[in-house]
CSV table of N, CA and C in Angstrom, one decimal:
chain,number,residue,atom,x,y,z
A,1,MET,N,-0.7,0.0,33.4
A,1,MET,CA,-0.4,1.8,32.8
A,1,MET,C,0.2,1.6,31.0
A,2,LYS,N,1.3,-0.4,31.9
A,2,LYS,CA,1.4,-0.8,30.6
A,2,LYS,C,0.7,-1.7,29.6
A,3,ASN,N,0.1,-2.6,30.2
A,3,ASN,CA,-1.1,-2.9,29.5
A,3,ASN,C,-1.7,-2.8,28.4
A,4,LEU,N,-2.0,-0.6,29.4
A,4,LEU,CA,-2.9,0.1,28.6
A,4,LEU,C,-2.0,0.8,27.2
A,5,ILE,N,-0.9,0.8,26.6
A,5,ILE,CA,0.0,1.2,26.0
A,5,ILE,C,0.7,0.5,25.5
A,6,VAL,N,-0.1,-1.3,25.2
A,6,VAL,CA,0.4,-2.3,24.0
A,6,VAL,C,-0.8,-2.6,23.6
A,7,THR,N,-1.8,-2.2,24.7
A,7,THR,CA,-2.2,-3.1,23.9
A,7,THR,C,-3.3,-1.0,22.6
A,8,THR,N,-3.2,-0.6,23.0
A,8,THR,CA,-3.4,1.6,22.2
A,8,THR,C,-2.3,0.5,20.6
A,9,ALA,N,-1.2,0.5,20.7
A,9,ALA,CA,-0.6,0.1,20.2
A,9,ALA,C,-0.4,-1.2,19.1
A,10,LEU,N,-0.8,-2.7,19.7
A,10,LEU,CA,-1.4,-3.3,18.7
A,10,LEU,C,-2.9,-2.6,17.9
A,11,ILE,N,-3.6,-2.1,18.4
A,11,ILE,CA,-4.8,-0.8,17.4
A,11,ILE,C,-4.2,-0.8,16.4
A,12,PHE,N,-3.4,-0.5,16.6
A,12,PHE,CA,-2.6,1.1,16.2
A,12,PHE,C,-2.3,-0.3,14.5
A,13,CYS,N,-1.6,-0.6,14.8
A,13,CYS,CA,-0.8,-2.0,14.1
A,13,CYS,C,-1.5,-2.8,13.7
A,14,LEU,N,-2.8,-3.3,13.8
A,14,LEU,CA,-3.7,-3.8,13.4
A,14,LEU,C,-4.9,-3.6,12.6
A,15,THR,N,-5.1,-2.1,13.0
A,15,THR,CA,-6.5,-1.9,12.4
A,15,THR,C,-5.6,-0.8,10.0
A,16,GLY,N,-4.8,-0.7,10.5
A,16,GLY,CA,-3.8,-0.1,9.2
A,16,GLY,C,-4.3,1.0,9.0
A,17,CYS,N,-6.0,1.8,9.4
A,17,CYS,CA,-7.1,2.7,9.2
A,17,CYS,C,-6.8,4.1,9.7
A,18,VAL,N,-5.6,4.7,10.1
A,18,VAL,CA,-5.3,6.0,10.6
A,18,VAL,C,-4.9,6.0,9.3
A,19,GLY,N,-5.6,7.5,8.5
A,19,GLY,CA,-4.9,8.7,7.3
A,19,GLY,C,-5.6,8.8,6.9
A,20,VAL,N,-5.7,9.7,5.7
A,20,VAL,CA,-6.7,11.1,4.6
A,20,VAL,C,-6.8,10.1,3.3
A,21,LEU,N,-8.0,9.8,3.2
A,21,LEU,CA,-8.0,9.5,1.9
A,21,LEU,C,-8.9,10.7,1.3
A,22,VAL,N,-8.0,10.9,-0.3
A,22,VAL,CA,-8.3,12.1,-0.5
A,22,VAL,C,-9.0,11.8,-2.1
A,23,ALA,N,-10.7,12.2,-2.4
A,23,ALA,CA,-10.9,11.6,-4.2
A,23,ALA,C,-11.6,12.7,-4.9
A,24,VAL,N,-11.0,13.1,-5.7
A,24,VAL,CA,-11.1,14.6,-6.9
A,24,VAL,C,-10.9,13.8,-8.5
A,25,PRO,N,-12.0,14.5,-9.0
A,25,PRO,CA,-11.5,14.2,-9.7
A,25,PRO,C,-10.9,13.6,-10.9
A,26,GLU,N,-10.4,13.3,-11.7
A,26,GLU,CA,-9.1,13.0,-13.1
A,26,GLU,C,-9.2,13.1,-14.3
A,27,LYS,N,-9.1,13.6,-14.4
A,27,LYS,CA,-9.2,13.8,-16.5
A,27,LYS,C,-8.3,13.7,-16.7
A,28,THR,N,-8.3,12.8,-18.3
A,28,THR,CA,-7.1,12.2,-18.8
A,28,THR,C,-8.4,12.4,-20.2
A,29,THR,N,-6.9,12.6,-21.2
A,29,THR,CA,-6.7,13.2,-23.0
A,29,THR,C,-6.2,11.9,-23.4
A,30,LEU,N,-6.8,11.0,-24.8
A,30,LEU,CA,-5.9,10.5,-25.2
A,30,LEU,C,-5.8,11.2,-26.7
A,31,LYS,N,-4.8,11.6,-27.5
A,31,LYS,CA,-4.4,12.1,-29.4
A,31,LYS,C,-5.1,10.8,-29.7
A,32,THR,N,-5.5,10.9,-31.1
A,32,THR,CA,-5.7,9.9,-31.9
A,32,THR,C,-4.6,10.3,-33.0
A,33,ASP,N,-4.6,8.5,-33.7
A,33,ASP,CA,-3.7,8.9,-35.1
A,33,ASP,C,-3.7,9.7,-36.0
A,34,ALA,N,-4.9,10.3,-35.7
A,34,ALA,CA,-5.2,11.9,-36.8
A,34,ALA,C,-4.7,13.0,-35.7
A,35,TYR,N,-4.5,12.6,-34.9
A,35,TYR,CA,-3.9,13.7,-34.5
A,35,TYR,C,-2.4,14.3,-33.4
A,36,ARG,N,-1.8,12.6,-34.3
A,36,ARG,CA,-0.4,12.6,-34.2
A,36,ARG,C,-0.2,13.3,-35.9
A,37,ASP,N,-1.0,13.0,-36.6
A,37,ASP,CA,0.1,13.1,-38.0
A,37,ASP,C,-0.2,14.3,-38.0
A,38,LEU,N,-1.2,15.4,-38.2
A,38,LEU,CA,-0.6,16.8,-38.1
A,38,LEU,C,0.3,17.7,-37.4
A,39,THR,N,0.8,15.8,-36.4
A,39,THR,CA,1.8,17.3,-35.6
A,39,THR,C,2.8,16.5,-35.7
A,40,TYR,N,3.6,15.3,-36.5
A,40,TYR,CA,4.0,14.8,-37.3
A,40,TYR,C,4.2,15.5,-38.1
A,41,GLN,N,3.2,16.2,-38.7
A,41,GLN,CA,3.5,17.1,-40.4
A,41,GLN,C,4.3,18.5,-39.9
A,42,SER,N,4.0,18.4,-38.8
A,42,SER,CA,4.4,20.3,-38.3
A,42,SER,C,3.1,21.1,-38.5
A,43,SER,N,2.6,20.5,-38.0
A,43,SER,CA,0.9,21.1,-38.4
A,43,SER,C,0.0,21.5,-36.8
A,44,THR,N,-0.2,22.7,-36.7
A,44,THR,CA,-1.3,22.5,-35.2
A,44,THR,C,-2.5,22.0,-34.9
A,45,PRO,N,-2.4,21.0,-34.4
A,45,PRO,CA,-4.1,20.8,-34.6
A,45,PRO,C,-4.8,21.7,-34.0
A,46,VAL,N,-6.0,22.2,-35.0
A,46,VAL,CA,-7.3,23.2,-33.9
A,46,VAL,C,-8.3,22.6,-33.8
A,47,ILE,N,-8.7,22.3,-32.8
A,47,ILE,CA,-10.4,21.7,-31.9
A,47,ILE,C,-11.6,22.7,-33.3
A,48,THR,N,-12.1,21.8,-33.8
A,48,THR,CA,-13.7,22.9,-34.3
A,48,THR,C,-14.8,23.1,-33.3
A,49,SER,N,-15.1,21.4,-33.4
A,49,SER,CA,-16.8,21.1,-31.6
A,49,SER,C,-15.6,19.5,-31.1
A,50,THR,N,-16.3,20.3,-29.9
A,50,THR,CA,-16.4,19.3,-29.0
A,50,THR,C,-18.2,18.8,-28.5
A,51,VAL,N,-17.8,17.7,-28.6
A,51,VAL,CA,-19.0,17.0,-28.1
A,51,VAL,C,-19.0,16.4,-26.5
A,52,LYS,N,-20.0,16.8,-25.4
A,52,LYS,CA,-20.0,16.0,-24.0
A,52,LYS,C,-20.6,15.6,-23.5
A,53,SER,N,-20.8,14.3,-22.9
A,53,SER,CA,-22.0,13.3,-22.4
A,53,SER,C,-22.2,13.5,-21.5
A,54,SER,N,-23.5,13.7,-21.8
A,54,SER,CA,-24.8,14.1,-19.7
A,54,SER,C,-23.9,14.2,-19.0
A,55,PRO,N,-23.2,14.7,-18.1
A,55,PRO,CA,-22.6,14.6,-16.8
A,55,PRO,C,-22.9,14.5,-15.7
A,56,THR,N,-22.4,12.6,-15.6
A,56,THR,CA,-23.1,12.3,-14.1
A,56,THR,C,-22.1,12.4,-12.3
A,57,ARG,N,-23.3,12.6,-11.6
A,57,ARG,CA,-23.0,13.2,-10.0
A,57,ARG,C,-22.3,11.8,-9.4
A,58,GLU,N,-20.6,12.5,-8.9
A,58,GLU,CA,-20.2,11.2,-7.9
A,58,GLU,C,-20.0,12.0,-6.2
A,59,TRP,N,-19.7,11.0,-5.9
A,59,TRP,CA,-19.7,11.4,-4.8
A,59,TRP,C,-17.9,11.4,-4.5
A,60,CYS,N,-17.2,12.9,-4.3
A,60,CYS,CA,-16.0,12.9,-3.9
A,60,CYS,C,-15.6,13.5,-2.6
A,61,GLY,N,-14.0,13.8,-2.4
A,61,GLY,CA,-14.0,15.4,-0.8
A,61,GLY,C,-12.7,14.8,0.0
A,62,ILE,N,-12.7,14.3,1.5
A,62,ILE,CA,-12.0,13.4,1.8
A,62,ILE,C,-13.0,13.0,2.9
A,63,THR,N,-12.1,10.9,3.2
A,63,THR,CA,-12.6,10.6,4.9
A,63,THR,C,-11.3,11.0,5.0
A,64,LEU,N,-11.5,11.0,6.8
A,64,LEU,CA,-10.5,11.3,7.5
A,64,LEU,C,-10.5,9.5,8.3
A,65,TRP,N,-9.8,9.0,9.2
A,65,TRP,CA,-9.4,7.3,8.9
A,65,TRP,C,-9.3,8.3,10.8
A,66,ALA,N,-9.6,8.1,11.4
A,66,ALA,CA,-9.6,7.9,13.7
A,66,ALA,C,-9.7,6.7,14.1
A,67,VAL,N,-8.3,6.3,13.9
A,67,VAL,CA,-7.8,5.0,14.7
A,67,VAL,C,-9.2,3.8,14.1
A,68,ILE,N,-10.4,3.7,14.0
A,68,ILE,CA,-10.9,2.3,13.0
A,68,ILE,C,-12.5,2.4,12.0
A,69,ILE,N,-12.7,4.5,12.4
A,69,ILE,CA,-14.0,4.5,12.8
A,69,ILE,C,-13.5,6.3,11.8
A,70,PRO,N,-13.4,5.3,10.3
A,70,PRO,CA,-14.4,6.6,9.2
A,70,PRO,C,-15.3,7.2,9.1
A,71,VAL,N,-14.4,8.7,9.4
A,71,VAL,CA,-15.8,9.5,9.3
A,71,VAL,C,-15.5,10.2,6.9
A,72,PRO,N,-16.6,9.9,6.7
A,72,PRO,CA,-16.3,10.1,5.4
A,72,PRO,C,-16.9,11.9,5.5
A,73,LEU,N,-16.4,12.9,4.9
A,73,LEU,CA,-17.0,14.0,4.9
A,73,LEU,C,-16.9,14.5,3.2
A,74,LYS,N,-17.8,13.9,2.4
A,74,LYS,CA,-18.2,13.6,1.2
A,74,LYS,C,-19.5,14.1,0.2
A,75,LEU,N,-19.3,15.0,-0.3
A,75,LEU,CA,-20.8,15.0,-1.3
A,75,LEU,C,-20.7,14.4,-2.6
A,76,PRO,N,-21.6,14.4,-3.2
A,76,PRO,CA,-21.8,14.2,-5.0
A,76,PRO,C,-22.3,15.8,-5.3
A,77,VAL,N,-20.2,15.7,-5.5
A,77,VAL,CA,-20.6,17.4,-6.1
A,77,VAL,C,-19.7,17.0,-7.4
A,78,CYS,N,-18.9,16.2,-7.4
A,78,CYS,CA,-18.2,16.7,-8.5
A,78,CYS,C,-19.1,15.5,-9.8
A,79,GLU,N,-18.3,15.7,-11.4
A,79,GLU,CA,-19.1,15.5,-12.2
A,79,GLU,C,-18.4,14.0,-13.1
A,80,SER,N,-18.9,13.1,-13.1
A,80,SER,CA,-17.5,12.2,-15.0
A,80,SER,C,-18.1,12.2,-15.6
A,81,TYR,N,-17.8,12.8,-17.1
A,81,TYR,CA,-18.1,13.1,-18.5
A,81,TYR,C,-17.1,11.8,-20.0
A,82,TYR,N,-17.4,12.0,-20.2
A,82,TYR,CA,-16.7,11.7,-21.3
A,82,TYR,C,-17.1,12.9,-23.4
A,83,GLU,N,-15.6,12.8,-23.6
A,83,GLU,CA,-15.8,14.5,-24.2
A,83,GLU,C,-14.5,13.5,-25.6
A,84,GLN,N,-15.2,14.4,-27.3
A,84,GLN,CA,-14.5,13.8,-27.3
A,84,GLN,C,-14.2,16.0,-28.7
A,85,SER,N,-13.3,15.8,-29.4
A,85,SER,CA,-12.3,16.9,-29.8
A,85,SER,C,-12.8,16.3,-31.0
A,86,PHE,N,-13.8,17.2,-31.7
A,86,PHE,CA,-13.2,17.3,-33.7
A,86,PHE,C,-12.7,18.6,-34.0
A,87,GLY,N,-11.5,18.0,-35.7
A,87,GLY,CA,-11.0,19.0,-35.9
A,87,GLY,C,-10.7,18.5,-37.7
A,88,ASN,N,-10.1,19.3,-38.8
A,88,ASN,CA,-9.7,18.5,-39.6
A,88,ASN,C,-8.7,17.4,-39.7
A,89,ASP,N,-8.5,16.6,-40.6
A,89,ASP,CA,-7.1,16.1,-40.4
A,89,ASP,C,-6.3,16.5,-41.3
A,90,VAL,N,-5.5,15.5,-41.5
A,90,VAL,CA,-4.2,16.1,-42.6
A,90,VAL,C,-5.5,16.6,-44.3
A,91,PHE,N,-5.8,15.6,-45.2
A,91,PHE,CA,-7.0,15.6,-46.2
A,91,PHE,C,-7.8,16.9,-45.8
A,92,GLY,N,-8.4,17.2,-45.0
A,92,GLY,CA,-9.6,18.2,-44.5
A,92,GLY,C,-11.2,17.5,-43.9
A,93,ASN,N,-10.6,16.3,-43.7
A,93,ASN,CA,-12.0,15.4,-43.1
A,93,ASN,C,-12.1,15.9,-41.9
A,94,THR,N,-13.0,16.1,-41.5
A,94,THR,CA,-13.8,16.0,-39.8
A,94,THR,C,-13.9,14.8,-39.3
A,95,VAL,N,-12.6,15.1,-38.2
A,95,VAL,CA,-12.3,13.9,-37.2
A,95,VAL,C,-12.1,13.7,-36.0
A,96,VAL,N,-12.5,12.9,-34.9
A,96,VAL,CA,-11.5,13.0,-33.3
A,96,VAL,C,-10.6,13.1,-33.6
A,97,LEU,N,-10.1,14.3,-33.1
A,97,LEU,CA,-8.9,14.6,-32.6
A,97,LEU,C,-8.6,13.6,-31.2
A,98,LEU,N,-9.4,14.6,-30.4
A,98,LEU,CA,-9.2,13.8,-29.1
A,98,LEU,C,-10.0,13.0,-28.4
A,99,ASN,N,-9.6,12.4,-27.4
A,99,ASN,CA,-11.2,11.9,-26.2
A,99,ASN,C,-10.7,12.0,-24.5
A,100,SER,N,-11.4,12.1,-24.4
A,100,SER,CA,-11.1,12.5,-22.9
A,100,SER,C,-12.1,12.2,-22.6
A,101,GLU,N,-11.8,12.0,-20.8
A,101,GLU,CA,-12.7,10.8,-20.1
A,101,GLU,C,-11.9,12.2,-18.6
A,102,GLN,N,-13.4,12.6,-17.8
A,102,GLN,CA,-12.7,13.0,-16.4
A,102,GLN,C,-13.5,11.8,-15.0
A,103,LYS,N,-13.0,11.1,-14.3
A,103,LYS,CA,-13.8,10.2,-13.6
A,103,LYS,C,-13.2,10.6,-12.1
A,104,VAL,N,-14.2,10.0,-11.1
A,104,VAL,CA,-13.4,10.1,-9.6
A,104,VAL,C,-12.4,8.6,-10.1
A,105,PRO,N,-11.3,8.7,-9.5
A,105,PRO,CA,-10.6,7.5,-9.1
A,105,PRO,C,-11.6,5.8,-8.8
A,106,GLU,N,-11.5,4.6,-8.7
A,106,GLU,CA,-11.5,3.9,-8.2
A,106,GLU,C,-11.7,3.9,-7.0
A,107,PRO,N,-12.6,3.2,-5.9
A,107,PRO,CA,-13.0,3.1,-5.1
A,107,PRO,C,-11.5,2.8,-3.4
A,108,PHE,N,-11.2,2.9,-2.6
A,108,PHE,CA,-10.8,3.2,-1.7
A,108,PHE,C,-10.8,1.4,-1.3
A,109,TYR,N,-9.8,0.4,-1.8
A,109,TYR,CA,-9.9,-1.2,-0.6
A,109,TYR,C,-9.6,-1.0,0.1
A,110,THR,N,-9.7,-1.7,1.5
A,110,THR,CA,-9.4,-2.2,2.5
A,110,THR,C,-9.5,-3.3,3.5
A,111,CYS,N,-8.3,-4.4,4.6
A,111,CYS,CA,-8.6,-5.1,4.7
A,111,CYS,C,-8.3,-4.9,5.8
A,112,GLY,N,-9.2,-5.5,7.3
A,112,GLY,CA,-8.3,-5.4,8.8
A,112,GLY,C,-9.2,-6.3,9.5
A,113,PRO,N,-8.7,-6.9,10.8
A,113,PRO,CA,-9.9,-7.4,11.6
A,113,PRO,C,-10.7,-6.8,12.0
A,114,PHE,N,-10.3,-5.3,11.7
A,114,PHE,CA,-12.2,-3.9,12.8
A,114,PHE,C,-13.0,-3.7,11.2
A,115,MET,N,-12.3,-4.0,10.1
A,115,MET,CA,-13.4,-4.1,8.7
A,115,MET,C,-14.9,-4.7,9.0
A,116,VAL,N,-15.3,-5.3,10.6
A,116,VAL,CA,-16.7,-4.9,10.4
A,116,VAL,C,-17.5,-3.7,10.9
A,117,LEU,N,-16.8,-3.1,11.5
A,117,LEU,CA,-17.2,-1.8,11.1
A,117,LEU,C,-17.4,-0.7,10.1
A,118,GLY,N,-17.3,-1.4,8.8
A,118,GLY,CA,-17.1,-0.7,7.5
A,118,GLY,C,-18.6,-0.4,7.4
A,119,PRO,N,-19.7,-0.9,8.1
A,119,PRO,CA,-21.0,-0.1,7.8
A,119,PRO,C,-22.0,0.4,7.9
A,120,ILE,N,-20.4,1.7,9.6
A,120,ILE,CA,-21.1,2.4,10.3
A,120,ILE,C,-20.9,3.7,8.5
A,121,SER,N,-19.3,3.6,7.9
A,121,SER,CA,-19.3,4.3,6.3
A,121,SER,C,-20.5,4.6,5.1
A,122,HIS,N,-21.1,5.0,5.2
A,122,HIS,CA,-21.4,5.1,3.9
A,122,HIS,C,-21.0,4.8,2.8
A,123,GLY,N,-21.9,3.9,1.9
A,123,GLY,CA,-21.9,2.8,0.8
A,123,GLY,C,-20.6,1.7,0.4
A,124,TYR,N,-20.0,1.3,2.2
A,124,TYR,CA,-19.2,0.2,1.8
A,124,TYR,C,-19.6,-0.7,1.3
A,125,GLU,N,-19.0,-1.5,0.8
A,125,GLU,CA,-19.4,-2.2,0.4
A,125,GLU,C,-18.2,-3.7,0.7
A,126,GLY,N,-18.8,-4.7,1.5
A,126,GLY,CA,-18.1,-5.4,1.5
A,126,GLY,C,-18.2,-6.3,2.5
A,127,ASN,N,-17.4,-7.5,3.2
A,127,ASN,CA,-17.5,-8.4,4.1
A,127,ASN,C,-16.6,-7.6,5.7
A,128,ALA,N,-16.4,-8.5,6.7
A,128,ALA,CA,-16.0,-8.4,8.5
A,128,ALA,C,-15.0,-8.1,7.6
A,129,LEU,N,-14.1,-8.8,6.9
A,129,LEU,CA,-12.8,-8.5,6.9
A,129,LEU,C,-11.9,-7.1,5.6
A,130,CYS,N,-12.7,-7.4,4.5
A,130,CYS,CA,-12.2,-6.4,2.7
A,130,CYS,C,-13.2,-5.8,2.5
A,131,GLY,N,-13.3,-4.7,2.5
A,131,GLY,CA,-14.2,-4.7,1.9
A,131,GLY,C,-13.1,-2.8,0.7
A,132,THR,N,-14.7,-2.7,-0.4
A,132,THR,CA,-14.2,-0.8,-0.3
A,132,THR,C,-15.3,-0.3,-0.8
A,133,PHE,N,-14.6,1.3,0.3
A,133,PHE,CA,-15.4,3.4,-0.3
A,133,PHE,C,-15.5,3.7,-1.4
A,134,PRO,N,-17.1,3.6,-1.4
A,134,PRO,CA,-16.3,4.5,-2.7
A,134,PRO,C,-15.8,6.3,-3.0
Protein backbone atom coordinates (compact mmCIF):
# COMPACT_ATOMS: atom_id res chain seq x y z
CA MET A 1 0.00 0.00 0.00
CA LYS A 2 2.83 2.37 0.86
CA ASN A 3 4.50 1.74 -2.53
CA LEU A 4 1.27 2.59 -4.34
CA ILE A 5 1.00 5.94 -2.53
CA VAL A 6 4.64 6.81 -3.27
CA THR A 7 4.26 5.82 -6.94
CA THR A 8 1.10 7.91 -7.32
CA ALA A 9 2.76 10.91 -5.68
CA LEU A 10 5.75 10.61 -8.05
CA ILE A 11 3.51 10.44 -11.11
CA PHE A 12 1.76 13.68 -10.08
CA CYS A 13 5.10 15.39 -9.44
CA LEU A 14 6.73 14.29 -12.69
CA THR A 15 4.03 15.02 -15.23
CA GLY A 16 3.00 18.56 -14.42
CA CYS A 17 -0.07 17.90 -16.53
CA VAL A 18 -3.00 18.22 -14.16
CA GLY A 19 -5.44 21.05 -14.69
CA VAL A 20 -7.33 22.94 -17.36
CA LEU A 21 -6.10 24.98 -20.34
CA VAL A 22 -8.53 27.54 -21.78
CA ALA A 23 -7.99 29.10 -25.20
CA VAL A 24 -10.32 31.95 -26.20
CA PRO A 25 -9.78 34.78 -28.71
CA GLU A 26 -8.21 38.01 -27.50
CA LYS A 27 -8.75 41.34 -29.22
CA THR A 28 -6.00 43.97 -29.21
CA THR A 29 -6.60 47.55 -30.38
CA LEU A 30 -3.75 50.00 -31.01
CA LYS A 31 -4.33 53.74 -31.39
CA THR A 32 -2.44 55.52 -34.17
CA ASP A 33 -0.65 58.86 -33.90
CA ALA A 34 -3.60 60.53 -35.68
CA TYR A 35 -5.96 59.22 -32.97
CA ARG A 36 -3.68 60.52 -30.23
CA ASP A 37 -3.41 63.93 -31.96
CA LEU A 38 -7.21 64.23 -31.94
CA THR A 39 -7.49 63.35 -28.26
CA TYR A 40 -4.61 65.71 -27.43
CA GLN A 41 -6.60 68.57 -28.98
CA SER A 42 -9.68 67.58 -26.91
CA SER A 43 -11.48 66.39 -30.02
CA THR A 44 -13.39 63.10 -29.95
CA PRO A 45 -12.18 60.78 -32.75
CA VAL A 46 -15.06 59.68 -34.96
CA ILE A 47 -14.82 56.36 -36.82
CA THR A 48 -16.33 56.74 -40.29
CA SER A 49 -15.55 53.31 -41.74
CA THR A 50 -13.95 50.00 -40.83
CA VAL A 51 -12.18 47.48 -43.05
CA LYS A 52 -11.94 43.92 -41.76
CA SER A 53 -9.83 41.12 -43.25
CA SER A 54 -11.52 37.85 -44.08
CA PRO A 55 -11.78 35.87 -40.82
CA THR A 56 -9.81 32.68 -40.29
CA ARG A 57 -11.30 29.84 -38.24
CA GLU A 58 -9.16 28.66 -35.33
CA TRP A 59 -9.38 25.98 -32.69
CA CYS A 60 -10.46 27.20 -29.29
CA GLY A 61 -12.08 25.84 -26.16
CA ILE A 62 -10.69 23.97 -23.19
CA THR A 63 -8.35 21.07 -22.63
CA LEU A 64 -8.66 19.01 -19.47
CA TRP A 65 -5.47 17.42 -18.22
CA ALA A 66 -6.20 14.22 -16.32
CA VAL A 67 -2.81 13.14 -14.89
CA ILE A 68 -0.96 12.46 -18.16
CA ILE A 69 -3.75 12.20 -20.74
CA PRO A 70 -4.99 15.44 -22.36
CA VAL A 71 -8.70 15.47 -23.19
CA PRO A 72 -9.23 18.25 -25.77
CA LEU A 73 -12.67 19.82 -25.94
CA LYS A 74 -11.83 22.21 -28.75
CA LEU A 75 -13.68 23.10 -31.93
CA PRO A 76 -12.69 25.34 -34.89
CA VAL A 77 -15.30 27.95 -33.98
CA CYS A 78 -13.21 30.99 -33.07
CA GLU A 79 -12.26 33.65 -35.60
CA SER A 80 -9.00 35.52 -36.09
CA TYR A 81 -8.94 38.71 -38.13
CA TYR A 82 -7.26 42.08 -38.63
CA GLU A 83 -9.24 45.32 -38.74
CA GLN A 84 -8.54 48.99 -39.49
CA SER A 85 -10.85 51.83 -38.46
CA PHE A 86 -10.76 55.05 -40.48
CA GLY A 87 -11.76 58.60 -39.60
CA ASN A 88 -10.75 62.22 -40.18
CA ASP A 89 -7.56 63.62 -38.68
CA VAL A 90 -7.08 67.20 -37.41
CA PHE A 91 -6.76 68.44 -41.02
CA GLY A 92 -9.89 66.65 -42.28
CA ASN A 93 -8.01 63.94 -44.18
CA THR A 94 -9.20 60.32 -43.96
CA VAL A 95 -6.59 58.29 -42.07
CA VAL A 96 -6.33 55.10 -40.05
CA LEU A 97 -7.26 55.82 -36.43
CA LEU A 98 -7.28 52.31 -34.92
CA ASN A 99 -5.60 49.00 -35.76
CA SER A 100 -7.30 45.96 -34.21
CA GLU A 101 -6.42 42.29 -34.23
CA GLN A 102 -8.30 39.31 -32.81
CA LYS A 103 -6.49 36.01 -32.43
CA VAL A 104 -6.32 32.94 -30.24
CA PRO A 105 -3.26 33.10 -27.93
CA GLU A 106 -0.10 31.18 -28.67
CA PRO A 107 -0.11 27.41 -28.14
CA PHE A 108 0.46 25.73 -24.80
CA TYR A 109 4.08 24.60 -24.25
CA THR A 110 4.81 21.67 -21.99
CA CYS A 111 7.66 19.34 -21.09
CA GLY A 112 7.87 16.19 -19.02
CA PRO A 113 8.79 12.53 -18.99
CA PHE A 114 5.36 11.43 -20.22
CA MET A 115 5.22 13.67 -23.30
CA VAL A 116 5.70 10.54 -25.37
CA LEU A 117 1.90 10.30 -24.99
CA GLY A 118 1.47 13.79 -26.52
CA PRO A 119 0.53 12.54 -30.01
CA ILE A 120 -2.69 11.18 -28.50
CA SER A 121 -3.92 14.78 -28.49
CA HIS A 122 -4.97 16.30 -31.82
CA GLY A 123 -2.41 18.77 -33.16
CA TYR A 124 0.51 17.92 -30.84
CA GLU A 125 3.85 19.00 -32.27
CA GLY A 126 7.07 17.98 -30.60
CA ASN A 127 9.11 15.05 -29.41
CA ALA A 128 9.01 12.68 -26.44
CA LEU A 129 10.28 15.35 -23.99
CA CYS A 130 8.77 18.71 -25.03
CA GLY A 131 6.11 19.95 -27.39
CA THR A 132 3.24 22.32 -28.09
CA PHE A 133 -0.49 21.90 -28.15
CA PRO A 134 -2.49 24.27 -30.37
